Amino acid sequence: MIHGIGIDIIQISRMIKILDRRKRFMEKICQRILRYDEQEIIPNLKNKKEFALWICTKWAAKEAAFKAVNFQQKLKWKDIKICKYKNNQPYIQLWSEGKPTKEMKLSISHDGDYVIAFVAW
């Protein structure tokens, strides 16, 4: 049974423009929307374009999760963790009080200048 679905799309070049205009935005956005364990990959990102694609993927997936829950559960950005199964398929893990509480189906795609995410639970 499907309880909710959510979808979000984001333009990568828009994120790059924001990063160019606001130098501290990268640090602030990471602290605001990412869990500590999600931030560990940041030093491995090679440049601003790679970072923009990566953060757009996280942003779109988490926004889609918010829409899927549709106020049935109060969520904060850091309650949503983007994970991967062993076969590299992404999924969302919802967290509450320091432990995972629920899994949601996640599909992410990017083409050209756009990232799109679809979530169902």
mmCIF file of N, CA and C in Angstrom:
data_model
loop_
_atom_site.group_PDB
_atom_site.id
_atom_site.type_symbol
_atom_site.label_atom_id
_atom_site.label_comp_id
_atom_site.label_asym_id
_atom_site.label_seq_id
_atom_site.Cartn_x
_atom_site.Cartn_y
_atom_site.Cartn_z
ATOM 1 N N MET A 1 0.834 -1.181 0.000
ATOM 2 C CA MET A 1 0.000 0.000 0.000
ATOM 3 C C MET A 1 0.883 1.251 0.000
ATOM 4 N N ILE A 2 0.562 2.200 -0.832
ATOM 5 C CA ILE A 2 1.309 3.456 -0.906
ATOM 6 C C ILE A 2 0.624 4.486 -0.015
ATOM 7 N N HIS A 3 1.404 5.067 0.893
ATOM 8 C CA HIS A 3 0.880 6.082 1.809
ATOM 9 C C HIS A 3 1.058 7.493 1.264
ATOM 10 N N GLY A 4 2.094 7.676 0.441
ATOM 11 C CA GLY A 4 2.346 8.997 -0.112
ATOM 12 C C GLY A 4 3.433 8.951 -1.166
ATOM 13 N N ILE A 5 3.392 9.915 -2.077
ATOM 14 C CA ILE A 5 4.434 10.054 -3.094
ATOM 15 C C ILE A 5 4.874 11.513 -3.130
ATOM 16 N N GLY A 6 6.108 11.717 -3.541
ATOM 17 C CA GLY A 6 6.632 13.072 -3.668
ATOM 18 C C GLY A 6 7.626 13.130 -4.807
ATOM 19 N N ILE A 7 7.714 14.284 -5.431
ATOM 20 C CA ILE A 7 8.647 14.475 -6.539
ATOM 21 C C ILE A 7 9.236 15.876 -6.427
ATOM 22 N N ASP A 8 10.493 16.016 -6.819
ATOM 23 C CA ASP A 8 11.124 17.330 -6.829
ATOM 24 C C ASP A 8 12.143 17.375 -7.963
ATOM 25 N N ILE A 9 12.289 18.544 -8.541
ATOM 26 C CA ILE A 9 13.262 18.759 -9.615
ATOM 27 C C ILE A 9 14.040 20.024 -9.286
ATOM 28 N N ILE A 10 15.315 20.017 -9.585
ATOM 29 C CA ILE A 10 16.161 21.177 -9.305
ATOM 30 C C ILE A 10 17.137 21.377 -10.458
ATOM 31 N N GLN A 11 17.409 22.637 -10.759
ATOM 32 C CA GLN A 11 18.314 22.995 -11.847
ATOM 33 C C GLN A 11 19.731 23.165 -11.282
ATOM 34 N N ILE A 12 20.669 22.406 -11.799
ATOM 35 C CA ILE A 12 22.040 22.410 -11.290
ATOM 36 C C ILE A 12 22.704 23.774 -11.494
ATOM 37 N N SER A 13 22.507 24.390 -12.654
ATOM 38 C CA SER A 13 23.145 25.687 -12.922
ATOM 39 C C SER A 13 22.654 26.761 -11.952
ATOM 40 N N ARG A 14 21.438 26.647 -11.499
ATOM 41 C CA ARG A 14 20.915 27.591 -10.498
ATOM 42 C C ARG A 14 21.690 27.455 -9.191
ATOM 43 N N MET A 15 21.975 26.222 -8.790
ATOM 44 C CA MET A 15 22.753 25.996 -7.578
ATOM 45 C C MET A 15 24.169 26.547 -7.749
ATOM 46 N N ILE A 16 24.763 26.354 -8.923
ATOM 47 C CA ILE A 16 26.112 26.875 -9.171
ATOM 48 C C ILE A 16 26.125 28.403 -9.059
ATOM 49 N N LYS A 17 25.102 29.071 -9.597
ATOM 50 C CA LYS A 17 25.018 30.536 -9.492
ATOM 51 C C LYS A 17 24.920 30.972 -8.036
ATOM 52 N N ILE A 18 24.133 30.254 -7.256
ATOM 53 C CA ILE A 18 24.013 30.577 -5.828
ATOM 54 C C ILE A 18 25.362 30.398 -5.139
ATOM 55 N N LEU A 19 26.053 29.323 -5.460
ATOM 56 C CA LEU A 19 27.373 29.078 -4.866
ATOM 57 C C LEU A 19 28.370 30.167 -5.265
ATOM 58 N N ASP A 20 28.268 30.671 -6.502
ATOM 59 C CA ASP A 20 29.160 31.742 -6.955
ATOM 60 C C ASP A 20 28.885 33.057 -6.234
ATOM 61 N N ARG A 21 27.614 33.347 -6.001
ATOM 62 C CA ARG A 21 27.237 34.618 -5.368
ATOM 63 C C ARG A 21 27.464 34.618 -3.866
ATOM 64 N N ARG A 22 27.221 33.488 -3.250
ATOM 65 C CA ARG A 22 27.264 33.422 -1.787
ATOM 66 C C ARG A 22 28.307 32.387 -1.375
ATOM 67 N N LYS A 23 29.484 32.861 -1.080
ATOM 68 C CA LYS A 23 30.633 31.986 -0.827
ATOM 69 C C LYS A 23 30.421 31.045 0.357
ATOM 70 N N ARG A 24 29.722 31.478 1.386
ATOM 71 C CA ARG A 24 29.541 30.630 2.567
ATOM 72 C C ARG A 24 28.309 29.737 2.443
ATOM 73 N N PHE A 25 27.601 29.823 1.339
ATOM 74 C CA PHE A 25 26.368 29.056 1.163
ATOM 75 C C PHE A 25 26.617 27.557 1.222
ATOM 76 N N MET A 26 27.740 27.118 0.632
ATOM 77 C CA MET A 26 28.040 25.687 0.612
ATOM 78 C C MET A 26 28.093 25.135 2.035
ATOM 79 N N GLU A 27 28.816 25.808 2.891
ATOM 80 C CA GLU A 27 28.938 25.362 4.283
ATOM 81 C C GLU A 27 27.592 25.423 5.004
ATOM 82 N N LYS A 28 26.867 26.516 4.803
ATOM 83 C CA LYS A 28 25.579 26.692 5.486
ATOM 84 C C LYS A 28 24.549 25.655 5.044
ATOM 85 N N ILE A 29 24.472 25.409 3.738
ATOM 86 C CA ILE A 29 23.476 24.448 3.252
ATOM 87 C C ILE A 29 23.790 23.046 3.756
ATOM 88 N N CYS A 30 25.069 22.712 3.800
ATOM 89 C CA CYS A 30 25.455 21.383 4.295
ATOM 90 C C CYS A 30 25.077 21.221 5.762
ATOM 91 N N GLN A 31 25.351 22.239 6.556
ATOM 92 C CA GLN A 31 25.014 22.169 7.976
ATOM 93 C C GLN A 31 23.504 22.127 8.191
ATOM 94 N N ARG A 32 22.762 22.783 7.318
ATOM 95 C CA ARG A 32 21.309 22.860 7.487
ATOM 96 C C ARG A 32 20.584 21.579 7.081
ATOM 97 N N ILE A 33 20.953 20.997 5.937
ATOM 98 C CA ILE A 33 20.135 19.896 5.412
ATOM 99 C C ILE A 33 20.754 18.513 5.531
ATOM 100 N N LEU A 34 22.063 18.438 5.792
ATOM 101 C CA LEU A 34 22.722 17.130 5.786
ATOM 102 C C LEU A 34 23.015 16.627 7.188
ATOM 103 N N ARG A 35 22.836 15.350 7.364
ATOM 104 C CA ARG A 35 23.266 14.695 8.597
ATOM 105 C C ARG A 35 24.799 14.671 8.594
ATOM 106 N N TYR A 36 25.382 14.532 9.762
ATOM 107 C CA TYR A 36 26.845 14.526 9.869
ATOM 108 C C TYR A 36 27.463 13.442 8.982
ATOM 109 N N ASP A 37 26.881 12.250 9.011
ATOM 110 C CA ASP A 37 27.442 11.153 8.218
ATOM 111 C C ASP A 37 27.286 11.379 6.710
ATOM 112 N N GLU A 38 26.315 12.190 6.303
ATOM 113 C CA GLU A 38 26.164 12.510 4.880
ATOM 114 C C GLU A 38 27.231 13.512 4.424
ATOM 115 N N GLN A 39 27.754 14.298 5.352
ATOM 116 C CA GLN A 39 28.743 15.324 5.017
ATOM 117 C C GLN A 39 30.145 14.756 4.807
ATOM 118 N N GLU A 40 30.359 13.513 5.197
ATOM 119 C CA GLU A 40 31.703 12.930 5.138
ATOM 120 C C GLU A 40 32.277 12.848 3.724
ATOM 121 N N ILE A 41 31.426 12.814 2.713
ATOM 122 C CA ILE A 41 31.905 12.687 1.328
ATOM 123 C C ILE A 41 32.382 14.021 0.749
ATOM 124 N N ILE A 42 32.022 15.120 1.355
ATOM 125 C CA ILE A 42 32.316 16.445 0.789
ATOM 126 C C ILE A 42 33.792 16.629 0.434
ATOM 127 N N PRO A 43 34.743 16.256 1.295
ATOM 128 C CA PRO A 43 36.156 16.441 0.916
ATOM 129 C C PRO A 43 36.563 15.663 -0.346
ATOM 130 N N ASN A 44 35.818 14.633 -0.717
ATOM 131 C CA ASN A 44 36.142 13.838 -1.909
ATOM 132 C C ASN A 44 35.611 14.447 -3.206
ATOM 133 N N LEU A 45 34.753 15.455 -3.101
ATOM 134 C CA LEU A 45 34.204 16.096 -4.297
ATOM 135 C C LEU A 45 35.272 17.005 -4.897
ATOM 136 N N LYS A 46 35.464 16.909 -6.201
ATOM 137 C CA LYS A 46 36.625 17.525 -6.843
ATOM 138 C C LYS A 46 36.485 19.014 -7.131
ATOM 139 N N ASN A 47 35.268 19.472 -7.415
ATOM 140 C CA ASN A 47 35.105 20.873 -7.808
ATOM 141 C C ASN A 47 33.675 21.332 -7.532
ATOM 142 N N LYS A 48 33.426 22.607 -7.834
ATOM 143 C CA LYS A 48 32.119 23.202 -7.553
ATOM 144 C C LYS A 48 31.000 22.529 -8.348
ATOM 145 N N LYS A 49 31.263 22.154 -9.591
ATOM 146 C CA LYS A 49 30.228 21.515 -10.411
ATOM 147 C C LYS A 49 29.854 20.145 -9.839
ATOM 148 N N GLU A 50 30.854 19.386 -9.422
ATOM 149 C CA GLU A 50 30.593 18.076 -8.816
ATOM 150 C C GLU A 50 29.827 18.236 -7.498
ATOM 151 N N PHE A 51 30.217 19.253 -6.709
ATOM 152 C CA PHE A 51 29.495 19.523 -5.467
ATOM 153 C C PHE A 51 28.047 19.904 -5.764
ATOM 154 N N ALA A 52 27.839 20.765 -6.760
ATOM 155 C CA ALA A 52 26.487 21.220 -7.098
ATOM 156 C C ALA A 52 25.596 20.045 -7.496
ATOM 157 N N LEU A 53 26.103 19.142 -8.320
ATOM 158 C CA LEU A 53 25.323 17.959 -8.703
ATOM 159 C C LEU A 53 25.001 17.115 -7.473
ATOM 160 N N TRP A 54 25.984 16.907 -6.623
ATOM 161 C CA TRP A 54 25.808 16.088 -5.422
ATOM 162 C C TRP A 54 24.778 16.708 -4.469
ATOM 163 N N ILE A 55 24.897 18.010 -4.197
ATOM 164 C CA ILE A 55 23.980 18.650 -3.248
ATOM 165 C C ILE A 55 22.577 18.763 -3.854
ATOM 166 N N CYS A 56 22.478 18.960 -5.170
ATOM 167 C CA CYS A 56 21.161 18.990 -5.823
ATOM 168 C C CYS A 56 20.470 17.638 -5.692
ATOM 169 N N THR A 57 21.231 16.563 -5.792
ATOM 170 C CA THR A 57 20.678 15.221 -5.627
ATOM 171 C C THR A 57 20.116 15.047 -4.223
ATOM 172 N N LYS A 58 20.888 15.444 -3.217
ATOM 173 C CA LYS A 58 20.432 15.344 -1.820
ATOM 174 C C LYS A 58 19.202 16.217 -1.597
ATOM 175 N N TRP A 59 19.265 17.457 -2.090
ATOM 176 C CA TRP A 59 18.173 18.417 -1.896
ATOM 177 C C TRP A 59 16.879 17.886 -2.524
ATOM 178 N N ALA A 60 16.949 17.450 -3.781
ATOM 179 C CA ALA A 60 15.753 16.969 -4.478
ATOM 180 C C ALA A 60 15.164 15.747 -3.778
ATOM 181 N N ALA A 61 16.021 14.824 -3.347
ATOM 182 C CA ALA A 61 15.535 13.614 -2.673
ATOM 183 C C ALA A 61 14.847 13.956 -1.355
ATOM 184 N N LYS A 62 15.442 14.851 -0.593
ATOM 185 C CA LYS A 62 14.849 15.210 0.699
ATOM 186 C C LYS A 62 13.562 16.007 0.518
ATOM 187 N N GLU A 63 13.532 16.911 -0.467
ATOM 188 C CA GLU A 63 12.295 17.648 -0.760
ATOM 189 C C GLU A 63 11.181 16.688 -1.180
ATOM 190 N N ALA A 64 11.508 15.710 -2.004
ATOM 191 C CA ALA A 64 10.511 14.719 -2.425
ATOM 192 C C ALA A 64 10.011 13.919 -1.223
ATOM 193 N N ALA A 65 10.899 13.626 -0.275
ATOM 194 C CA ALA A 65 10.485 12.906 0.938
ATOM 195 C C ALA A 65 9.515 13.741 1.763
ATOM 196 N N PHE A 66 9.797 15.042 1.902
ATOM 197 C CA PHE A 66 8.872 15.929 2.615
ATOM 198 C C PHE A 66 7.492 15.888 1.968
ATOM 199 N N LYS A 67 7.461 15.941 0.646
ATOM 200 C CA LYS A 67 6.188 15.928 -0.075
ATOM 201 C C LYS A 67 5.474 14.590 0.069
ATOM 202 N N ALA A 68 6.219 13.494 0.096
ATOM 203 C CA ALA A 68 5.608 12.168 0.244
ATOM 204 C C ALA A 68 4.955 12.008 1.611
ATOM 205 N N VAL A 69 5.600 12.531 2.632
ATOM 206 C CA VAL A 69 5.055 12.435 3.992
ATOM 207 C C VAL A 69 3.842 13.346 4.144
ATOM 208 N N ASN A 70 3.853 14.485 3.436
ATOM 209 C CA ASN A 70 2.699 15.380 3.373
ATOM 210 C C ASN A 70 2.108 15.695 4.743
ATOM 211 N N PHE A 71 2.959 16.086 5.662
ATOM 212 C CA PHE A 71 2.558 16.506 7.010
ATOM 213 C C PHE A 71 1.980 15.385 7.864
ATOM 214 N N GLN A 72 2.057 14.138 7.406
ATOM 215 C CA GLN A 72 1.604 13.022 8.236
ATOM 216 C C GLN A 72 2.600 12.759 9.356
ATOM 217 N N GLN A 73 3.806 13.237 9.160
ATOM 218 C CA GLN A 73 4.861 13.093 10.161
ATOM 219 C C GLN A 73 5.684 14.370 10.104
ATOM 220 N N LYS A 74 5.971 14.956 11.247
ATOM 221 C CA LYS A 74 6.787 16.169 11.263
ATOM 222 C C LYS A 74 8.246 15.780 11.046
ATOM 223 N N LEU A 75 8.832 16.302 9.984
ATOM 224 C CA LEU A 75 10.211 15.976 9.636
ATOM 225 C C LEU A 75 11.081 17.217 9.656
ATOM 226 N N LYS A 76 12.344 16.998 9.972
ATOM 227 C CA LYS A 76 13.379 18.012 9.814
ATOM 228 C C LYS A 76 14.323 17.491 8.738
ATOM 229 N N TRP A 77 15.090 18.393 8.139
ATOM 230 C CA TRP A 77 16.020 17.992 7.087
ATOM 231 C C TRP A 77 16.902 16.832 7.522
ATOM 232 N N LYS A 78 17.410 16.908 8.748
ATOM 233 C CA LYS A 78 18.371 15.907 9.212
ATOM 234 C C LYS A 78 17.706 14.607 9.658
ATOM 235 N N ASP A 79 16.372 14.556 9.641
ATOM 236 C CA ASP A 79 15.657 13.300 9.911
ATOM 237 C C ASP A 79 15.649 12.397 8.681
ATOM 238 N N ILE A 80 16.074 12.941 7.550
ATOM 239 C CA ILE A 80 16.030 12.228 6.272
ATOM 240 C C ILE A 80 17.456 11.907 5.839
ATOM 241 N N LYS A 81 17.747 10.631 5.675
ATOM 242 C CA LYS A 81 19.085 10.205 5.253
ATOM 243 C C LYS A 81 18.979 9.474 3.917
ATOM 244 N N ILE A 82 19.800 9.892 2.959
ATOM 245 C CA ILE A 82 19.856 9.232 1.662
ATOM 246 C C ILE A 82 20.875 8.096 1.773
ATOM 247 N N CYS A 83 20.440 6.881 1.482
ATOM 248 C CA CYS A 83 21.294 5.693 1.622
ATOM 249 C C CYS A 83 21.318 4.927 0.301
ATOM 250 N N LYS A 84 22.158 3.905 0.265
ATOM 251 C CA LYS A 84 22.198 3.008 -0.898
ATOM 252 C C LYS A 84 22.234 1.568 -0.412
ATOM 253 N N TYR A 85 21.458 0.725 -1.096
ATOM 254 C CA TYR A 85 21.548 -0.711 -0.861
ATOM 255 C C TYR A 85 22.862 -1.223 -1.447
ATOM 256 N N LYS A 86 23.186 -2.471 -1.173
ATOM 257 C CA LYS A 86 24.428 -3.058 -1.699
ATOM 258 C C LYS A 86 24.486 -3.036 -3.223
ATOM 259 N N ASN A 87 23.329 -3.072 -3.872
ATOM 260 C CA ASN A 87 23.298 -3.026 -5.341
ATOM 261 C C ASN A 87 23.350 -1.592 -5.879
ATOM 262 N N ASN A 88 23.619 -0.634 -4.996
ATOM 263 C CA ASN A 88 23.766 0.787 -5.330
ATOM 264 C C ASN A 88 22.439 1.508 -5.556
ATOM 265 N N GLN A 89 21.322 0.852 -5.351
ATOM 266 C CA GLN A 89 20.012 1.483 -5.488
ATOM 267 C C GLN A 89 19.773 2.405 -4.290
ATOM 268 N N PRO A 90 19.385 3.666 -4.537
ATOM 269 C CA PRO A 90 19.167 4.585 -3.421
ATOM 270 C C PRO A 90 17.834 4.332 -2.720
ATOM 271 N N TYR A 91 17.798 4.695 -1.465
ATOM 272 C CA TYR A 91 16.562 4.696 -0.686
ATOM 273 C C TYR A 91 16.689 5.749 0.398
ATOM 274 N N ILE A 92 15.588 6.060 1.046
ATOM 275 C CA ILE A 92 15.589 7.039 2.126
ATOM 276 C C ILE A 92 15.316 6.330 3.436
ATOM 277 N N GLN A 93 16.069 6.731 4.424
ATOM 278 C CA GLN A 93 15.872 6.243 5.784
ATOM 279 C C GLN A 93 15.419 7.438 6.623
ATOM 280 N N LEU A 94 14.263 7.314 7.271
ATOM 281 C CA LEU A 94 13.816 8.357 8.188
ATOM 282 C C LEU A 94 14.342 8.036 9.577
ATOM 283 N N TRP A 95 14.790 9.062 10.271
ATOM 284 C CA TRP A 95 15.368 8.901 11.605
ATOM 285 C C TRP A 95 14.564 9.696 12.620
ATOM 286 N N SER A 96 14.509 9.164 13.829
ATOM 287 C CA SER A 96 13.890 9.863 14.951
ATOM 288 C C SER A 96 14.609 9.439 16.223
ATOM 289 N N GLU A 97 14.960 10.407 17.021
ATOM 290 C CA GLU A 97 15.622 10.150 18.302
ATOM 291 C C GLU A 97 16.856 9.261 18.149
ATOM 292 N N GLY A 98 17.651 9.516 17.123
ATOM 293 C CA GLY A 98 18.919 8.830 16.945
ATOM 294 C C GLY A 98 18.871 7.437 16.355
ATOM 295 N N LYS A 99 17.708 7.012 15.861
ATOM 296 C CA LYS A 99 17.645 5.676 15.255
ATOM 297 C C LYS A 99 16.724 5.688 14.035
ATOM 298 N N PRO A 100 16.994 4.787 13.080
ATOM 299 C CA PRO A 100 16.143 4.725 11.886
ATOM 300 C C PRO A 100 14.749 4.205 12.237
ATOM 301 N N THR A 101 13.733 4.820 11.634
ATOM 302 C CA THR A 101 12.352 4.438 11.941
ATOM 303 C C THR A 101 11.580 3.917 10.733
ATOM 304 N N LYS A 102 11.977 4.337 9.538
ATOM 305 C CA LYS A 102 11.187 3.985 8.353
ATOM 306 C C LYS A 102 12.063 4.078 7.112
ATOM 307 N N GLU A 103 11.762 3.245 6.108
ATOM 308 C CA GLU A 103 12.423 3.331 4.804
ATOM 309 C C GLU A 103 11.413 3.774 3.756
ATOM 310 N N MET A 104 11.905 4.542 2.794
ATOM 311 C CA MET A 104 11.080 5.017 1.690
ATOM 312 C C MET A 104 11.782 4.670 0.380
ATOM 313 N N LYS A 105 11.010 4.355 -0.630
ATOM 314 C CA LYS A 105 11.554 4.088 -1.966
ATOM 315 C C LYS A 105 12.008 5.410 -2.582
ATOM 316 N N LEU A 106 13.140 5.388 -3.278
ATOM 317 C CA LEU A 106 13.698 6.594 -3.881
ATOM 318 C C LEU A 106 14.231 6.289 -5.275
ATOM 319 N N SER A 107 13.888 7.145 -6.215
ATOM 320 C CA SER A 107 14.468 7.087 -7.553
ATOM 321 C C SER A 107 15.020 8.475 -7.863
ATOM 322 N N ILE A 108 16.269 8.517 -8.296
ATOM 323 C CA ILE A 108 16.932 9.781 -8.627
ATOM 324 C C ILE A 108 17.465 9.682 -10.048
ATOM 325 N N SER A 109 17.317 10.772 -10.794
ATOM 326 C CA SER A 109 17.872 10.810 -12.139
ATOM 327 C C SER A 109 18.394 12.213 -12.409
ATOM 328 N N HIS A 110 19.434 12.300 -13.214
ATOM 329 C CA HIS A 110 19.899 13.614 -13.650
ATOM 330 C C HIS A 110 20.257 13.538 -15.128
ATOM 331 N N ASP A 111 19.904 14.609 -15.813
ATOM 332 C CA ASP A 111 20.183 14.700 -17.239
ATOM 333 C C ASP A 111 20.411 16.167 -17.562
ATOM 334 N N GLY A 112 21.496 16.440 -18.233
ATOM 335 C CA GLY A 112 21.793 17.825 -18.572
ATOM 336 C C GLY A 112 21.901 18.670 -17.323
ATOM 337 N N ASP A 113 21.031 19.640 -17.209
ATOM 338 C CA ASP A 113 21.092 20.626 -16.131
ATOM 339 C C ASP A 113 20.095 20.356 -14.999
ATOM 340 N N TYR A 114 19.479 19.185 -14.982
ATOM 341 C CA TYR A 114 18.425 18.932 -13.999
ATOM 342 C C TYR A 114 18.644 17.637 -13.225
ATOM 343 N N VAL A 115 18.221 17.680 -11.970
ATOM 344 C CA VAL A 115 18.159 16.498 -11.113
ATOM 345 C C VAL A 115 16.703 16.348 -10.702
ATOM 346 N N ILE A 116 16.191 15.129 -10.762
ATOM 347 C CA ILE A 116 14.820 14.861 -10.343
ATOM 348 C C ILE A 116 14.828 13.679 -9.374
ATOM 349 N N ALA A 117 13.970 13.770 -8.369
ATOM 350 C CA ALA A 117 13.862 12.688 -7.386
ATOM 351 C C ALA A 117 12.390 12.359 -7.174
ATOM 352 N N PHE A 118 12.117 11.078 -7.020
ATOM 353 C CA PHE A 118 10.764 10.573 -6.786
ATOM 354 C C PHE A 118 10.815 9.670 -5.558
ATOM 355 N N VAL A 119 9.903 9.897 -4.618
ATOM 356 C CA VAL A 119 9.858 9.125 -3.372
ATOM 357 C C VAL A 119 8.461 8.549 -3.184
ATOM 358 N N ALA A 120 8.401 7.300 -2.743
ATOM 359 C CA ALA A 120 7.126 6.653 -2.394
ATOM 360 C C ALA A 120 7.318 5.891 -1.092
ATOM 361 N N TRP A 121 6.251 5.864 -0.277
ATOM 362 C CA TRP A 121 6.276 5.047 0.952
ATOM 363 C C TRP A 121 4.888 4.573 1.282
#
